[in-house]
PDB file of C-alpha atoms and ligand atoms in Angstrom:
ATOM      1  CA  UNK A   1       0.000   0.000   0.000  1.00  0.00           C
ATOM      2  CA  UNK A   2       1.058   3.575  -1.026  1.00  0.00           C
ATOM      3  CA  UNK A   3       0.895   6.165   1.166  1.00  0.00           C
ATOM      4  CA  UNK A   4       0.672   9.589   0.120  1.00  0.00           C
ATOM      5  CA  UNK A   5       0.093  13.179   1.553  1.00  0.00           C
ATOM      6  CA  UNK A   6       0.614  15.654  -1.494  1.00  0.00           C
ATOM      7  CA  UNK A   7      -2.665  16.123  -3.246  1.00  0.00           C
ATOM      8  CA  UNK A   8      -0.142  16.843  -6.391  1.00  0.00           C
ATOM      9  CA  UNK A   9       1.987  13.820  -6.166  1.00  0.00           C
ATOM     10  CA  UNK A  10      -1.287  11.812  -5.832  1.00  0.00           C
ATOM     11  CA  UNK A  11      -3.097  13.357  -8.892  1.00  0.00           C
ATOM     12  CA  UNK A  12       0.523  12.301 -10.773  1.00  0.00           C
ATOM     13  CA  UNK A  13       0.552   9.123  -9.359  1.00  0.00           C
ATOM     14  CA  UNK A  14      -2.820   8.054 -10.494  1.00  0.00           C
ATOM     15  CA  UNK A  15      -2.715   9.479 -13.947  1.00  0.00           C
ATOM     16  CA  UNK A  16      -1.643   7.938 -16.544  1.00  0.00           C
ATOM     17  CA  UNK A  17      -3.184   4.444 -14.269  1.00  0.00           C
ATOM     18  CA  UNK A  18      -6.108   3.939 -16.867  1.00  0.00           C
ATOM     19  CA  UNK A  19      -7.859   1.821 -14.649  1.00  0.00           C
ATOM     20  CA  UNK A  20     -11.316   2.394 -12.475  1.00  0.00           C
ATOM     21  CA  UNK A  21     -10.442   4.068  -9.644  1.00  0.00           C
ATOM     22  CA  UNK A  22     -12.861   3.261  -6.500  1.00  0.00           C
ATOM     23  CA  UNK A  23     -12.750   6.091  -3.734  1.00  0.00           C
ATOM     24  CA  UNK A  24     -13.668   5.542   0.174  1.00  0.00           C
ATOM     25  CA  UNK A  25     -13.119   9.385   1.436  1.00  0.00           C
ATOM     26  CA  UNK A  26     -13.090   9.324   5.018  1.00  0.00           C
ATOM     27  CA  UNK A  27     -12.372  11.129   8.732  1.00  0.00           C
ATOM     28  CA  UNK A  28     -10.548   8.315  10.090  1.00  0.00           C
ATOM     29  CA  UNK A  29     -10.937   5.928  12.717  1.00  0.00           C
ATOM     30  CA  UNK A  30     -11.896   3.891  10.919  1.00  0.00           C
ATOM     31  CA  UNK A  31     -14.702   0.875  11.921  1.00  0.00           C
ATOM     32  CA  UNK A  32     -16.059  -2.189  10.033  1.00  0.00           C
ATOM     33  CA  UNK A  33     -18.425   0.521   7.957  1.00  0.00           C
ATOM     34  CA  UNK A  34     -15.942   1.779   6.776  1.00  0.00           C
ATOM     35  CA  UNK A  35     -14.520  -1.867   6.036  1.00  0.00           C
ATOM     36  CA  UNK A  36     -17.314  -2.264   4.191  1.00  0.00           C
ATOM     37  CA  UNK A  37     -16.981   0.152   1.989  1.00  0.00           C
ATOM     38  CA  UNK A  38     -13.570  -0.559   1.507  1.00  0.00           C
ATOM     39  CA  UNK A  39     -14.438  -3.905   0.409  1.00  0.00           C
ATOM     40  CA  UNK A  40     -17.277  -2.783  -2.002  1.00  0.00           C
ATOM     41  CA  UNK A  41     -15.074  -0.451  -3.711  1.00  0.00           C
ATOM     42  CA  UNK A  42     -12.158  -3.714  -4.101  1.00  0.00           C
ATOM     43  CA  UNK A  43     -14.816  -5.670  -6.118  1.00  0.00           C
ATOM     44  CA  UNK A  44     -16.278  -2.723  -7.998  1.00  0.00           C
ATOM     45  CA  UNK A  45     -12.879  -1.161  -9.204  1.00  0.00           C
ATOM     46  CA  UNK A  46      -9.235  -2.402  -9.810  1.00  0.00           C
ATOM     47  CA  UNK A  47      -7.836   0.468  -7.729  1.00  0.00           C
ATOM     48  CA  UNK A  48      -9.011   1.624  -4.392  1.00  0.00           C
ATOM     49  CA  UNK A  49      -7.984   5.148  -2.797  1.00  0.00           C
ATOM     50  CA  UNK A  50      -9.004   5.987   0.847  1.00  0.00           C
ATOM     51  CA  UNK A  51      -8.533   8.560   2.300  1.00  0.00           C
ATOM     52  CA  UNK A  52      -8.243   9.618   6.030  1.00  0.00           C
ATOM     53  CA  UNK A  53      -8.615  13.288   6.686  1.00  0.00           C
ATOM     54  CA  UNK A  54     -10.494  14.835   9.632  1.00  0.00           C
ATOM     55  CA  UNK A  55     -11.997  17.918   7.466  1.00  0.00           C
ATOM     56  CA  UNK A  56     -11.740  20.862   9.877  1.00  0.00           C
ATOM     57  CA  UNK A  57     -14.691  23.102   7.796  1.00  0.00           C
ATOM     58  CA  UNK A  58     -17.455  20.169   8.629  1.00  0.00           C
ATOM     59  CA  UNK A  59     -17.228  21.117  12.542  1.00  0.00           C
ATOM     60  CA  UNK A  60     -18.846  24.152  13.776  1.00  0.00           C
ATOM     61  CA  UNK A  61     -17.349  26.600  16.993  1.00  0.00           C
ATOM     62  CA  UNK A  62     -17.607  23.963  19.981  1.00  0.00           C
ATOM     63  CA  UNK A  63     -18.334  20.636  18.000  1.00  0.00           C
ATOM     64  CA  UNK A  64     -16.043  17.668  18.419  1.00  0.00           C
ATOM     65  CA  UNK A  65     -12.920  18.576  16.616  1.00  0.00           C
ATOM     66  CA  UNK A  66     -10.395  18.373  19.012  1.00  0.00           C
ATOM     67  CA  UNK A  67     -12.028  15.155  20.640  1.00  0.00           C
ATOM     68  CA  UNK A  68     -12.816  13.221  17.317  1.00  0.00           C
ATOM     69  CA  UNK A  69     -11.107   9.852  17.851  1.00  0.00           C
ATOM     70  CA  UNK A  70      -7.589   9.883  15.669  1.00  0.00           C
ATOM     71  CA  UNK A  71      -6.418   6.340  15.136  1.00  0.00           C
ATOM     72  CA  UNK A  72      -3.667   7.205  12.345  1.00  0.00           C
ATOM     73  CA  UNK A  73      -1.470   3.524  12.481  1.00  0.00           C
ATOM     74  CA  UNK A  74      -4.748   1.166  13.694  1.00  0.00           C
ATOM     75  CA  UNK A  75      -6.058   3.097  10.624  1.00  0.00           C
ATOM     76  CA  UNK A  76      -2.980   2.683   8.277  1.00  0.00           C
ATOM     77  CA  UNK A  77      -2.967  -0.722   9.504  1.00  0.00           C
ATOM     78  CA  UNK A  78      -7.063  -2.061   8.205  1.00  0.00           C
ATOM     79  CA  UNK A  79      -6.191  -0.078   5.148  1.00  0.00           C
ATOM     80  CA  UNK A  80      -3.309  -2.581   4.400  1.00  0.00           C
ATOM     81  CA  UNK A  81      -5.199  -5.146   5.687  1.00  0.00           C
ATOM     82  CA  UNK A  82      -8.173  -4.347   3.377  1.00  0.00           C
ATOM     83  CA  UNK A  83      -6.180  -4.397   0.212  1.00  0.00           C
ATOM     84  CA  UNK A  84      -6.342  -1.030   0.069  1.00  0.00           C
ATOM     85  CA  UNK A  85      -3.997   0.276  -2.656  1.00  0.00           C
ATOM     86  CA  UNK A  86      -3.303   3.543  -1.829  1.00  0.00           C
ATOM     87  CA  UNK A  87      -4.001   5.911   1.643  1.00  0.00           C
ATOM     88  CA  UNK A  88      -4.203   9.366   0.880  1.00  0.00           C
ATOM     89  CA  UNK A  89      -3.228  11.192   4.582  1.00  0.00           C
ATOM     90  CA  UNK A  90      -3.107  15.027   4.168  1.00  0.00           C
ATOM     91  CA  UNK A  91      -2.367  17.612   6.531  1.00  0.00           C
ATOM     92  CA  UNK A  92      -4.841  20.360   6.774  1.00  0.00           C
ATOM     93  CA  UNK A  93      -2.244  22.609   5.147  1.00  0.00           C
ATOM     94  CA  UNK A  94      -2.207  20.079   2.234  1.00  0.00           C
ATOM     95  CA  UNK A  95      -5.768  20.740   1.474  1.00  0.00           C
ATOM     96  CA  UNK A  96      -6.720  24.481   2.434  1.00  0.00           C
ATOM     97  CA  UNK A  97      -5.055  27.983   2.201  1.00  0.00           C
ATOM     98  CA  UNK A  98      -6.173  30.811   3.350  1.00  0.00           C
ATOM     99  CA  UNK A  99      -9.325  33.254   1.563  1.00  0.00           C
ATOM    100  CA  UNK A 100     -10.946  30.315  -0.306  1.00  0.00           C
ATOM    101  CA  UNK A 101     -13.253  29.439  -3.005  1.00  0.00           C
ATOM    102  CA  UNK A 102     -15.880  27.010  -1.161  1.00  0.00           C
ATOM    103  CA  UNK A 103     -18.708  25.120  -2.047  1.00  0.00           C
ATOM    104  CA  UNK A 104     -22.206  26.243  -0.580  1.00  0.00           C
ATOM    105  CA  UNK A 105     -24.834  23.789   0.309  1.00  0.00           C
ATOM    106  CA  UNK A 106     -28.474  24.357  -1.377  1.00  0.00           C
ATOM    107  CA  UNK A 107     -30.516  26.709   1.009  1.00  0.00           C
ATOM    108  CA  UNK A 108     -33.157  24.681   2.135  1.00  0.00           C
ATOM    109  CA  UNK A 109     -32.197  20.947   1.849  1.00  0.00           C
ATOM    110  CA  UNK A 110     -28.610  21.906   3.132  1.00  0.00           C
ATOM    111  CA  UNK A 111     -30.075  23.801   6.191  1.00  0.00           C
ATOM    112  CA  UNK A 112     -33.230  20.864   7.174  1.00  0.00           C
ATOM    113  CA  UNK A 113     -32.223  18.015   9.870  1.00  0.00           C
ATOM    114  CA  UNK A 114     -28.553  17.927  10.611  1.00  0.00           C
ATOM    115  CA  UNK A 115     -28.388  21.368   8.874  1.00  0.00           C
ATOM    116  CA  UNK A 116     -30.856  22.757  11.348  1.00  0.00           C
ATOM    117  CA  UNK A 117     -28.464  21.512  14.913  1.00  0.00           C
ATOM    118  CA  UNK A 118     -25.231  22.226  12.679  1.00  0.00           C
ATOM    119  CA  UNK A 119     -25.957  25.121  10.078  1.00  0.00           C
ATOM    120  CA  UNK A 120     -23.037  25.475   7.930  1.00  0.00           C
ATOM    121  CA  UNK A 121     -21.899  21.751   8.535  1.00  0.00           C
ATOM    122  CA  UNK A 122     -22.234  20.579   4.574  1.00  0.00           C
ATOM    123  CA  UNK A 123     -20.643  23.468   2.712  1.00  0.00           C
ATOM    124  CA  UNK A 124     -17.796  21.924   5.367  1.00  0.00           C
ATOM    125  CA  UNK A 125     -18.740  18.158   3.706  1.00  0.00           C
ATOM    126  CA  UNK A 126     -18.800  19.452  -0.047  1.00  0.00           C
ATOM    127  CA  UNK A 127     -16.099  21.624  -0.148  1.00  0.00           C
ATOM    128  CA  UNK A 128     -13.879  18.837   0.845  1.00  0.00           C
ATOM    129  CA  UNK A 129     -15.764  16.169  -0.952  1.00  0.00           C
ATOM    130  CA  UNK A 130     -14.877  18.215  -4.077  1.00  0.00           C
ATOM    131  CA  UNK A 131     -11.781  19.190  -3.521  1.00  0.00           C
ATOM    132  CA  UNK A 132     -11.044  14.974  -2.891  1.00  0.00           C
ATOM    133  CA  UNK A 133     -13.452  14.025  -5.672  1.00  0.00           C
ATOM    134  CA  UNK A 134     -10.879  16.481  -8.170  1.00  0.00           C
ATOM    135  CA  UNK A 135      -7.368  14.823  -6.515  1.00  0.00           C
ATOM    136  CA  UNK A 136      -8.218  11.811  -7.077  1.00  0.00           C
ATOM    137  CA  UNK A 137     -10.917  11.711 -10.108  1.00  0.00           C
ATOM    138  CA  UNK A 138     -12.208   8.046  -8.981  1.00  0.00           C
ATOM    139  CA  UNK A 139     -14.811   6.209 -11.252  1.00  0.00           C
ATOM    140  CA  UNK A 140     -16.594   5.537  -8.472  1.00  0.00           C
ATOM    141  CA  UNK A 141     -16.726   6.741  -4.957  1.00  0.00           C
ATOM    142  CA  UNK A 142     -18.440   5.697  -1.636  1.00  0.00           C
ATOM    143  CA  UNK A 143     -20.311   6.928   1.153  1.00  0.00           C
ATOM    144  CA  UNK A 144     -22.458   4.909   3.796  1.00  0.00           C
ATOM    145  CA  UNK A 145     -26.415   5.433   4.048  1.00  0.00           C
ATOM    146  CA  UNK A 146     -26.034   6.601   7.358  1.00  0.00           C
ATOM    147  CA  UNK A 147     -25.362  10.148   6.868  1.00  0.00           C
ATOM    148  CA  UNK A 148     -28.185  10.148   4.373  1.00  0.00           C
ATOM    149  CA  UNK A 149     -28.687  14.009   4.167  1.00  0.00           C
ATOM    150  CA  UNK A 150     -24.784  13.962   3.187  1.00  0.00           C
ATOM    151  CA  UNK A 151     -24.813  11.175   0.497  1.00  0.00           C
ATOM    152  CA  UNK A 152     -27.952  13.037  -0.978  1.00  0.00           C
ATOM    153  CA  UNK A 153     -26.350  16.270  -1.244  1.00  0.00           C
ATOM    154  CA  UNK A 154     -23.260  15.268  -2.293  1.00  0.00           C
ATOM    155  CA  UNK A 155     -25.197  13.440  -5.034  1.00  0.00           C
ATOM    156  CA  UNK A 156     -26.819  16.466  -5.892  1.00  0.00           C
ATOM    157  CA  UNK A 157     -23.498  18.820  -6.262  1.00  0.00           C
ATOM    158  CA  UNK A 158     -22.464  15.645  -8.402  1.00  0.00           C
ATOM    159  CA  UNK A 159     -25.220  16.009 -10.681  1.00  0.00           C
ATOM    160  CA  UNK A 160     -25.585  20.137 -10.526  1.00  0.00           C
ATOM    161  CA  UNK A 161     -21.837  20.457 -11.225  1.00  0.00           C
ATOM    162  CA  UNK A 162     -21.637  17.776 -13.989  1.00  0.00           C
ATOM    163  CA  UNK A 163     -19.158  16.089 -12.549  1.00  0.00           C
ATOM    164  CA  UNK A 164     -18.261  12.309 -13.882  1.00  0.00           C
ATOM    165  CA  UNK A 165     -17.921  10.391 -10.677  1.00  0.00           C
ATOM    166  CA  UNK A 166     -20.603   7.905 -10.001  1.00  0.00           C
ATOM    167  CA  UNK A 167     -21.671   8.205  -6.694  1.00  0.00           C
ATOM    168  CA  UNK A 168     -22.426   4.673  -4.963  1.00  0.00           C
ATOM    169  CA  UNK A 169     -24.443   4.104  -1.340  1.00  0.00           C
ATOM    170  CA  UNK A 170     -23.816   1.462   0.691  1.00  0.00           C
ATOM    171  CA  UNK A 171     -25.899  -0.054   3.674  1.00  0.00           C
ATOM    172  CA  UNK A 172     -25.356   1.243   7.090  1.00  0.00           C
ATOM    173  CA  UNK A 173     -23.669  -1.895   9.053  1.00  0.00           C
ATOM    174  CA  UNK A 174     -25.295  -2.038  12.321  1.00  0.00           C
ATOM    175  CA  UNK A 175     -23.739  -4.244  15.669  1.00  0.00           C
ATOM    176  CA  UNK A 176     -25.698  -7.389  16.176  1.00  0.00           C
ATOM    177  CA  UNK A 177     -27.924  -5.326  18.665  1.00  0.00           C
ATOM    178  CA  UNK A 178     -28.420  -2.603  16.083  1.00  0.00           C
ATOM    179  CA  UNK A 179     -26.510  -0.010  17.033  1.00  0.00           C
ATOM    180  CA  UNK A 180     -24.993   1.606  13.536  1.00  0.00           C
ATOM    181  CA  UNK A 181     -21.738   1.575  13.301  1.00  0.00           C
ATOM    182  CA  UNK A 182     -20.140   5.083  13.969  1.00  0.00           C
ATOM    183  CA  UNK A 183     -16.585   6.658  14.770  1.00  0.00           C
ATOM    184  CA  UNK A 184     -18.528   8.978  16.959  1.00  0.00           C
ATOM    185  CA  UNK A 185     -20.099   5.206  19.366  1.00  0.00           C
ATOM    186  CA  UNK A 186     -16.136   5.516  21.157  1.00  0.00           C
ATOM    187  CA  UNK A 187     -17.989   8.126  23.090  1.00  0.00           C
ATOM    188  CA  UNK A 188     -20.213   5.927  24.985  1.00  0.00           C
ATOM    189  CA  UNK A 189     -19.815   4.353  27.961  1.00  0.00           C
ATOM    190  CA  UNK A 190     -21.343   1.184  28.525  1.00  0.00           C
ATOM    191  CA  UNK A 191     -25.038   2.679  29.942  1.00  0.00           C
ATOM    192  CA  UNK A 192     -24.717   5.264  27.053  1.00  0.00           C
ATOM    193  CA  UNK A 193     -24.395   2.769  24.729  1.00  0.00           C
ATOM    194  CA  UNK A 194     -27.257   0.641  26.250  1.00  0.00           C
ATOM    195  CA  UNK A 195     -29.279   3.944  26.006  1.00  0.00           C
ATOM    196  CA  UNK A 196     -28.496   5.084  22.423  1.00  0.00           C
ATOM    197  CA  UNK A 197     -29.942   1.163  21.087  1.00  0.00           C
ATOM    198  CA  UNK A 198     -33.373   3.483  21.649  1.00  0.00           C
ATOM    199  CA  UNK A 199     -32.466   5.222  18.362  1.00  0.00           C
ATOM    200  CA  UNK A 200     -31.958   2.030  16.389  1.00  0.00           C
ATOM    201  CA  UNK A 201     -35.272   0.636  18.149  1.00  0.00           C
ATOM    202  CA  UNK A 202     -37.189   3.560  17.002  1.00  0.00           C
ATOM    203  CA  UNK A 203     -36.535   2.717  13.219  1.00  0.00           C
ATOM    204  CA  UNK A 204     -37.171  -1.180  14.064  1.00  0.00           C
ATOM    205  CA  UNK A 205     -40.682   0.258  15.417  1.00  0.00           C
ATOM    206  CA  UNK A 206     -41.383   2.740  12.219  1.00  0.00           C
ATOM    207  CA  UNK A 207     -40.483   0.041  10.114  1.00  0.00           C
ATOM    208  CA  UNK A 208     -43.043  -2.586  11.807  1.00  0.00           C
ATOM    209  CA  UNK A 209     -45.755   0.040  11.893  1.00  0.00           C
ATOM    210  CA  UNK A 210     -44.754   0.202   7.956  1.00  0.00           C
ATOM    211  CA  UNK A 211     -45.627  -3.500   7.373  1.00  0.00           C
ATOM    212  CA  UNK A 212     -49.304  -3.772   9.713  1.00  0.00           C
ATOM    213  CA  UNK A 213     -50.049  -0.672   7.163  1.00  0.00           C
ATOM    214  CA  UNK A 214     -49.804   2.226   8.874  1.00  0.00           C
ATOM    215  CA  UNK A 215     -48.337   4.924   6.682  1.00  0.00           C
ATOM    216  CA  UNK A 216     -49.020   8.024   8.374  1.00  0.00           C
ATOM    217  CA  UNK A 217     -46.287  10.041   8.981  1.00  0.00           C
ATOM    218  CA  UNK A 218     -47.538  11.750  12.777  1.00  0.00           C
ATOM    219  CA  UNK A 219     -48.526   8.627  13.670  1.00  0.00           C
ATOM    220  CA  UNK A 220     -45.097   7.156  13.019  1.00  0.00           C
ATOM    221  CA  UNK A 221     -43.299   9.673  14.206  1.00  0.00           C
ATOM    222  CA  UNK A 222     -45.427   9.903  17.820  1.00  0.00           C
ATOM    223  CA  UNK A 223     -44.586   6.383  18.521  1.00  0.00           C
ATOM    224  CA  UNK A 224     -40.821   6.825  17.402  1.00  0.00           C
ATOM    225  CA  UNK A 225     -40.742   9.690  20.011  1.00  0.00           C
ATOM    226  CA  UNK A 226     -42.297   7.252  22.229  1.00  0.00           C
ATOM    227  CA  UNK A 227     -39.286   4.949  21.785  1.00  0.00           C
ATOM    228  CA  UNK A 228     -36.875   7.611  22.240  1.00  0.00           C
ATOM    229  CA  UNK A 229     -37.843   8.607  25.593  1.00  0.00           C
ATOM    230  CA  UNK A 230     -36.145  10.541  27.989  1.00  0.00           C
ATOM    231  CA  UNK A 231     -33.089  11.201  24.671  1.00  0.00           C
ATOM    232  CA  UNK A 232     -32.758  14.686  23.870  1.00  0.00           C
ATOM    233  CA  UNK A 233     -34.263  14.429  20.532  1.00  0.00           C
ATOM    234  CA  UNK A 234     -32.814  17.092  17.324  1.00  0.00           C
ATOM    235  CA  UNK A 235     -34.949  15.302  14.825  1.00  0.00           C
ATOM    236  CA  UNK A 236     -37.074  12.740  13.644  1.00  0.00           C
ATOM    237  CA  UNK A 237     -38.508  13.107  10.698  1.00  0.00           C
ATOM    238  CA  UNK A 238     -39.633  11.164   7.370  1.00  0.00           C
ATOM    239  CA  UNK A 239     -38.920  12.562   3.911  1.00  0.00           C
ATOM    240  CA  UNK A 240     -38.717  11.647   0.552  1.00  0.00           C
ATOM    241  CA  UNK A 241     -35.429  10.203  -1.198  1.00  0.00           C
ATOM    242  CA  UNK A 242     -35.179  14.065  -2.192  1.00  0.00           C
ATOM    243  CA  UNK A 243     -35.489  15.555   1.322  1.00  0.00           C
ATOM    244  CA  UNK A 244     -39.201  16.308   1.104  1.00  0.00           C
ATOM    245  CA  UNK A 245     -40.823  15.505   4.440  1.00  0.00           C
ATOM    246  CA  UNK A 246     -43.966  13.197   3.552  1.00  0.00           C
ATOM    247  CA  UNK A 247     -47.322  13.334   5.495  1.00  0.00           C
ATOM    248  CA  UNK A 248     -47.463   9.568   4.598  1.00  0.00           C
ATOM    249  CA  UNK A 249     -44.687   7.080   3.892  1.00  0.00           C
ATOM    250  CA  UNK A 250     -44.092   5.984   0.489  1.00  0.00           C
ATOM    251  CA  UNK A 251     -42.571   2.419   0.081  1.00  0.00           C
ATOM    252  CA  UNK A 252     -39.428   3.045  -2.510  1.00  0.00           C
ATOM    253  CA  UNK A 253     -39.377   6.552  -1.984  1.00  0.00           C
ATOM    254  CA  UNK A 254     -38.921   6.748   1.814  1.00  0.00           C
ATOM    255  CA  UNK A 255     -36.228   7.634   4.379  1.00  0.00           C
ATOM    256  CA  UNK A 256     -37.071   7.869   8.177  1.00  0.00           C
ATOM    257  CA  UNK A 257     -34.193   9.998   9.673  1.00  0.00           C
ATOM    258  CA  UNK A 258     -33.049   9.934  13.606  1.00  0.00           C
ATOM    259  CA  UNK A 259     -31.003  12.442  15.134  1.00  0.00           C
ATOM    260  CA  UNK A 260     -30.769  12.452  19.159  1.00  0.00           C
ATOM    261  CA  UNK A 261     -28.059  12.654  22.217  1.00  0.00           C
ATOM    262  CA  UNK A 262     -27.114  10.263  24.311  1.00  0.00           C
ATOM    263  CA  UNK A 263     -25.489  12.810  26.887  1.00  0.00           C
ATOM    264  CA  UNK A 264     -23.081  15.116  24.794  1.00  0.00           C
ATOM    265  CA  UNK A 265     -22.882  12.316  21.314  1.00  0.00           C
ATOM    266  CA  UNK A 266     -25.103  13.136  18.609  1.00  0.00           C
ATOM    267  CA  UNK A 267     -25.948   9.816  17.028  1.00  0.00           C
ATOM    268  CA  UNK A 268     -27.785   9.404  13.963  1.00  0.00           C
ATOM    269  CA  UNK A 269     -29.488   6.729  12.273  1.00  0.00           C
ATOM    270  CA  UNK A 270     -32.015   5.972   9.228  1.00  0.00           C
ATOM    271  CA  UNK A 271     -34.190   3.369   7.654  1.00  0.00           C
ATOM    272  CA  UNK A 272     -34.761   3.802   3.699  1.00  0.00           C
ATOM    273  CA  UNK A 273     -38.270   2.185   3.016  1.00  0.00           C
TER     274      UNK A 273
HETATM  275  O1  PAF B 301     -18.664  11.019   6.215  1.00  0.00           O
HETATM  276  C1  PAF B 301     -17.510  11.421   6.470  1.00  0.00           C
HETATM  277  O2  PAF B 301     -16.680  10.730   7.047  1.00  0.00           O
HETATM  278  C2  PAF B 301     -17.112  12.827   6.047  1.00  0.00           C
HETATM  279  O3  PAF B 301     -18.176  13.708   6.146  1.00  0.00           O
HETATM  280  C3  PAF B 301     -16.473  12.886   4.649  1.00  0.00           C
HETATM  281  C4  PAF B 301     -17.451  12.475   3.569  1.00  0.00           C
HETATM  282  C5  PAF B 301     -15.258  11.966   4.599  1.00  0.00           C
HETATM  283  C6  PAF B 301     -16.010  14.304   4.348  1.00  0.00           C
HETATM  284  O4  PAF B 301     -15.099  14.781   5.284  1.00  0.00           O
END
């Protein structure tokens, strides 16, 4: 495995490689979602970059910057074991100057949910996501269902800035309690763990309220909030695969989306329907 810091040396490196490049862009710390992903790209492309940078922008005054879990050699280390080809590691100082050109998320589905508790958080995600998506020019590239609002909007610069990548969602791999998988569950103690399985509950509720063929979105939602209880909820919500809340759910065109705190971690989760 390669390992490389200089966005310039990387763009040289891969180009002249004529073959399909598959692209796992991530903060680090790296957990079997991530593995997954890894593993997808491997048997979709005959290249696969990842690459670990914790993207300063994404965090707002006070969020979990300096606290985000850093992992560097367990992380070089299930790279290599993952057949990863080459890790892409910048500094900060690799990747932004000073007085930049930025990417700014649409006003309304970029400032719903997650952009509600963390306005400003996405131009953050696409800025980088471009600036990656340009260094390394992958054929394909990967992001996890989890952090739906992100995978839809960075489908959406994709699309509204004609880019050629193809962008490629992957399932949200839960433990075998149902807790999704997130850098952010190294926060939790053991009760705060126990506590945050409510969020993952709540879905598994929605969903079975889905199948006895009730569709209505209050409805759902009351008894999610019933599940919930006593988390400090930021949102629950159901909305279309193009961030339009529903008033009833729509089987292949649904996502029901879970934000809440277990003390000071904001999880979130989601169920596509
Ligand atoms: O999902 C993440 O880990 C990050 O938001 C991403 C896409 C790597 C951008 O920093």
């Amino acid at each position: 495995m390669k390992i490389i810091s200089n966005p310039l040396e990387l763009k040289e490196y891969l180009k002249d490689k004529n073959q399909s490049i598959g692209f796992v862009p991530t903060m680090g710390a790296l957990h079997n979602g991530h593995i997954s992903l890894i593993k997808k790209a491997k048997a979709e492309n005959e290249i696969v970059v990842v690459s670990v940078f914790l993207n300063p922008t994404q965090f707002l005054k006070g969020e979990d910057l300096d606290k985000y879990p850093k992992k560097d050699e367990a992380d070089k280390k299930i790279c290599e074991l993952s057949g990863v080809d080459i890790l892409f590691f910048p500094h900060a100082e690799n990747i932004y100057t000073e007085d930049e050109v930025s990417i700014l998320s649409p006003n309304v589905r970029g400032y719903i949910l997650e952009g509600t508790s963390r306005p400003g958080h996405f131009n953050g995600v696409l800025t980088v996501v471009m600036k990656l998506l340009n260094i390394v020019s992958p054929t394909k590239a990967y992001f996890g269902k989890k952090d739906a609002q992100q995978l839809h909007l960075i489908s959406l610069m994709v699309k509204q800035f004609f880019m050629s990548v193809e962008i490629i969602a992957a399932e949200t791999i839960r433990e075998s309690d149902g807790l999704a998988l997130s850098s952010r569950n190294a926060y939790l103690d053991k009760t705060q763990r126990q506590e945050a399985l409510k969020i993952s509950a709540s879905l598994h509720a929605a969903s079975k309220m889905v199948t006895q063929k009730i569709l209505n979105s209050d409805e759902i939602l009351k008894k999610m909030r019933e599940h919930l209880e006593p988390l400090e909820i930021s949102y629950v919500e159901i909305v279309s695969r193009d961030f339009i809340p529903l008033r009833h759910v729509e089987i292949g065109n649904t996502i029901i989306l879970v934000e809440a705190k277990v003390a000071q971690t904001r999880l979130l989760d989601n169920i596509w329907l």
